[in-house]
Amino acid sequence: MEGQDKHARAPQGFARKYRLGDNKNYRYVYRRGKSYPSRNLVLIYLKGREQKFGFSVSSKVGNAVTRNRIRRCMREDVRLMRTRLKCGKYIFIARPALKSVPHAELTREMHALLARAKLMKEDM
């Protein structure tokens, strides 16, 4: 095990079990969920037994590189906040103005949006 640390960390990725999955699940949450808009994001939440997250970034936001960067940023923010969130199905929708927003501001806006929707466990 040359060159590897003995105390290597476990993978920090966004696990598949937390993903919303196919189009059928997205449509269900869109139809039944409650919407919480903000300046650059829209959150759609549906109460449920387990946590599932989906991210929607349309082509109006920018080219593929921009959309994937925004999606990665949102996924990372949710990964770090996941333990403090209530159970349910979440969809985060990016608005076109989000392409010029830095990651730190996106994080603050996601946190404020979740707090306003009372989806943080501290708000119970």
mmCIF file of C-alpha atoms in Angstrom:
data_model
loop_
_atom_site.group_PDB
_atom_site.id
_atom_site.type_symbol
_atom_site.label_atom_id
_atom_site.label_comp_id
_atom_site.label_asym_id
_atom_site.label_seq_id
_atom_site.Cartn_x
_atom_site.Cartn_y
_atom_site.Cartn_z
ATOM 1 C CA MET A 1 0.000 0.000 0.000
ATOM 2 C CA GLU A 2 2.709 2.330 -1.016
ATOM 3 C CA GLY A 3 1.695 5.980 -1.306
ATOM 4 C CA GLN A 4 -1.701 5.466 0.330
ATOM 5 C CA ASP A 5 -2.676 6.777 3.721
ATOM 6 C CA LYS A 6 -3.698 4.102 6.240
ATOM 7 C CA HIS A 7 -6.476 6.333 7.499
ATOM 8 C CA ALA A 8 -8.075 7.080 4.155
ATOM 9 C CA ARG A 9 -11.514 8.668 4.383
ATOM 10 C CA ALA A 10 -14.663 6.985 3.178
ATOM 11 C CA PRO A 11 -16.093 8.245 -0.124
ATOM 12 C CA GLN A 12 -17.916 11.543 0.327
ATOM 13 C CA GLY A 13 -20.139 11.352 -2.766
ATOM 14 C CA PHE A 14 -23.883 11.871 -3.035
ATOM 15 C CA ALA A 15 -25.202 8.332 -2.563
ATOM 16 C CA ARG A 16 -27.620 6.879 -5.100
ATOM 17 C CA LYS A 17 -30.143 6.036 -2.357
ATOM 18 C CA TYR A 18 -30.729 9.765 -1.845
ATOM 19 C CA ARG A 19 -31.466 10.500 -5.511
ATOM 20 C CA LEU A 20 -35.001 11.033 -6.707
ATOM 21 C CA GLY A 21 -34.453 8.840 -9.737
ATOM 22 C CA ASP A 22 -36.490 8.668 -12.895
ATOM 23 C CA ASN A 23 -38.921 11.095 -14.522
ATOM 24 C CA LYS A 24 -41.952 9.418 -12.931
ATOM 25 C CA ASN A 25 -40.778 10.428 -9.449
ATOM 26 C CA TYR A 26 -40.071 14.008 -10.552
ATOM 27 C CA ARG A 27 -43.568 14.321 -12.060
ATOM 28 C CA TYR A 28 -45.141 12.969 -8.864
ATOM 29 C CA VAL A 29 -43.326 15.527 -6.681
ATOM 30 C CA TYR A 30 -44.099 18.365 -9.125
ATOM 31 C CA ARG A 31 -47.797 17.438 -9.059
ATOM 32 C CA ARG A 32 -48.224 16.813 -5.316
ATOM 33 C CA GLY A 33 -45.472 18.939 -3.732
ATOM 34 C CA LYS A 34 -45.503 22.438 -2.288
ATOM 35 C CA SER A 35 -43.442 25.137 -3.995
ATOM 36 C CA TYR A 36 -41.136 27.611 -2.237
ATOM 37 C CA PRO A 37 -39.648 30.206 -4.625
ATOM 38 C CA SER A 38 -36.654 32.493 -4.096
ATOM 39 C CA ARG A 39 -34.660 34.802 -6.339
ATOM 40 C CA ASN A 40 -32.434 32.161 -7.966
ATOM 41 C CA LEU A 41 -34.004 28.862 -6.878
ATOM 42 C CA VAL A 42 -37.338 27.138 -6.502
ATOM 43 C CA LEU A 43 -37.787 24.329 -3.996
ATOM 44 C CA ILE A 44 -40.569 21.795 -4.369
ATOM 45 C CA TYR A 45 -41.094 19.646 -1.280
ATOM 46 C CA LEU A 46 -43.286 16.628 -0.654
ATOM 47 C CA LYS A 47 -43.506 15.008 2.760
ATOM 48 C CA GLY A 48 -42.285 11.410 2.844
ATOM 49 C CA ARG A 49 -40.648 8.678 4.912
ATOM 50 C CA GLU A 50 -37.180 8.910 3.415
ATOM 51 C CA GLN A 51 -34.996 11.642 2.011
ATOM 52 C CA LYS A 52 -34.804 11.916 -1.773
ATOM 53 C CA PHE A 53 -33.333 14.835 -3.707
ATOM 54 C CA GLY A 54 -33.596 15.955 -7.303
ATOM 55 C CA PHE A 55 -31.990 18.845 -9.160
ATOM 56 C CA SER A 56 -33.353 20.519 -12.272
ATOM 57 C CA VAL A 57 -31.298 22.960 -14.344
ATOM 58 C CA SER A 58 -32.851 23.837 -17.712
ATOM 59 C CA SER A 59 -30.999 24.841 -20.854
ATOM 60 C CA LYS A 60 -32.165 28.437 -20.273
ATOM 61 C CA VAL A 61 -29.573 28.632 -17.484
ATOM 62 C CA GLY A 62 -26.594 28.155 -19.795
ATOM 63 C CA ASN A 63 -24.514 25.654 -21.693
ATOM 64 C CA ALA A 64 -23.798 22.123 -20.440
ATOM 65 C CA VAL A 65 -20.674 23.154 -18.526
ATOM 66 C CA THR A 66 -22.580 25.840 -16.621
ATOM 67 C CA ARG A 67 -25.559 23.589 -15.902
ATOM 68 C CA ASN A 68 -23.353 20.772 -14.616
ATOM 69 C CA ARG A 69 -21.368 23.170 -12.408
ATOM 70 C CA ILE A 70 -24.582 24.480 -10.849
ATOM 71 C CA ARG A 71 -25.910 20.943 -10.367
ATOM 72 C CA ARG A 72 -22.657 19.846 -8.695
ATOM 73 C CA CYS A 73 -22.745 22.853 -6.365
ATOM 74 C CA MET A 74 -26.357 22.193 -5.357
ATOM 75 C CA ARG A 75 -25.662 18.481 -4.842
ATOM 76 C CA GLU A 76 -22.656 19.247 -2.626
ATOM 77 C CA ASP A 77 -24.642 21.726 -0.519
ATOM 78 C CA VAL A 78 -27.442 19.202 -0.010
ATOM 79 C CA ARG A 79 -24.920 16.476 0.851
ATOM 80 C CA LEU A 80 -23.539 18.649 3.656
ATOM 81 C CA MET A 81 -27.013 19.721 4.927
ATOM 82 C CA ARG A 82 -28.747 16.366 4.523
ATOM 83 C CA THR A 83 -28.516 15.300 8.182
ATOM 84 C CA ARG A 84 -30.239 18.517 9.316
ATOM 85 C CA LEU A 85 -33.174 18.197 6.891
ATOM 86 C CA LYS A 86 -36.564 16.623 7.508
ATOM 87 C CA CYS A 87 -37.567 13.509 5.597
ATOM 88 C CA GLY A 88 -39.315 13.960 2.279
ATOM 89 C CA LYS A 89 -38.749 14.471 -1.412
ATOM 90 C CA TYR A 90 -37.017 17.653 -2.524
ATOM 91 C CA ILE A 91 -36.533 19.135 -5.989
ATOM 92 C CA PHE A 92 -34.305 22.175 -6.415
ATOM 93 C CA ILE A 93 -34.935 24.078 -9.649
ATOM 94 C CA ALA A 94 -32.324 26.585 -10.852
ATOM 95 C CA ARG A 95 -33.498 29.853 -12.358
ATOM 96 C CA PRO A 96 -31.537 31.475 -15.234
ATOM 97 C CA ALA A 97 -30.073 34.214 -12.988
ATOM 98 C CA LEU A 98 -28.189 31.517 -11.050
ATOM 99 C CA LYS A 99 -25.449 31.222 -13.696
ATOM 100 C CA SER A 100 -23.727 34.407 -12.449
ATOM 101 C CA VAL A 101 -24.020 33.618 -8.724
ATOM 102 C CA PRO A 102 -20.943 32.385 -6.785
ATOM 103 C CA HIS A 103 -21.142 29.108 -4.876
ATOM 104 C CA ALA A 104 -21.094 30.771 -1.435
ATOM 105 C CA GLU A 105 -24.175 32.834 -2.301
ATOM 106 C CA LEU A 106 -25.939 29.752 -3.690
ATOM 107 C CA THR A 107 -25.248 27.951 -0.400
ATOM 108 C CA ARG A 108 -26.674 30.848 1.627
ATOM 109 C CA GLU A 109 -29.765 31.006 -0.584
ATOM 110 C CA MET A 110 -30.404 27.249 -0.320
ATOM 111 C CA HIS A 111 -30.050 27.400 3.461
ATOM 112 C CA ALA A 112 -32.390 30.424 3.699
ATOM 113 C CA LEU A 113 -34.936 28.757 1.410
ATOM 114 C CA LEU A 114 -34.970 25.558 3.490
ATOM 115 C CA ALA A 115 -35.258 27.571 6.714
ATOM 116 C CA ARG A 116 -38.138 29.660 5.302
ATOM 117 C CA ALA A 117 -39.933 26.454 4.281
ATOM 118 C CA LYS A 118 -39.353 25.129 7.856
ATOM 119 C CA LEU A 119 -37.654 21.987 6.594
ATOM 120 C CA MET A 120 -34.670 22.100 8.963
ATOM 121 C CA LYS A 121 -34.874 19.706 11.931
ATOM 122 C CA GLU A 122 -34.160 22.535 14.416
ATOM 123 C CA ASP A 123 -37.498 24.104 13.403
ATOM 124 C CA MET A 124 -39.547 21.145 14.619
#
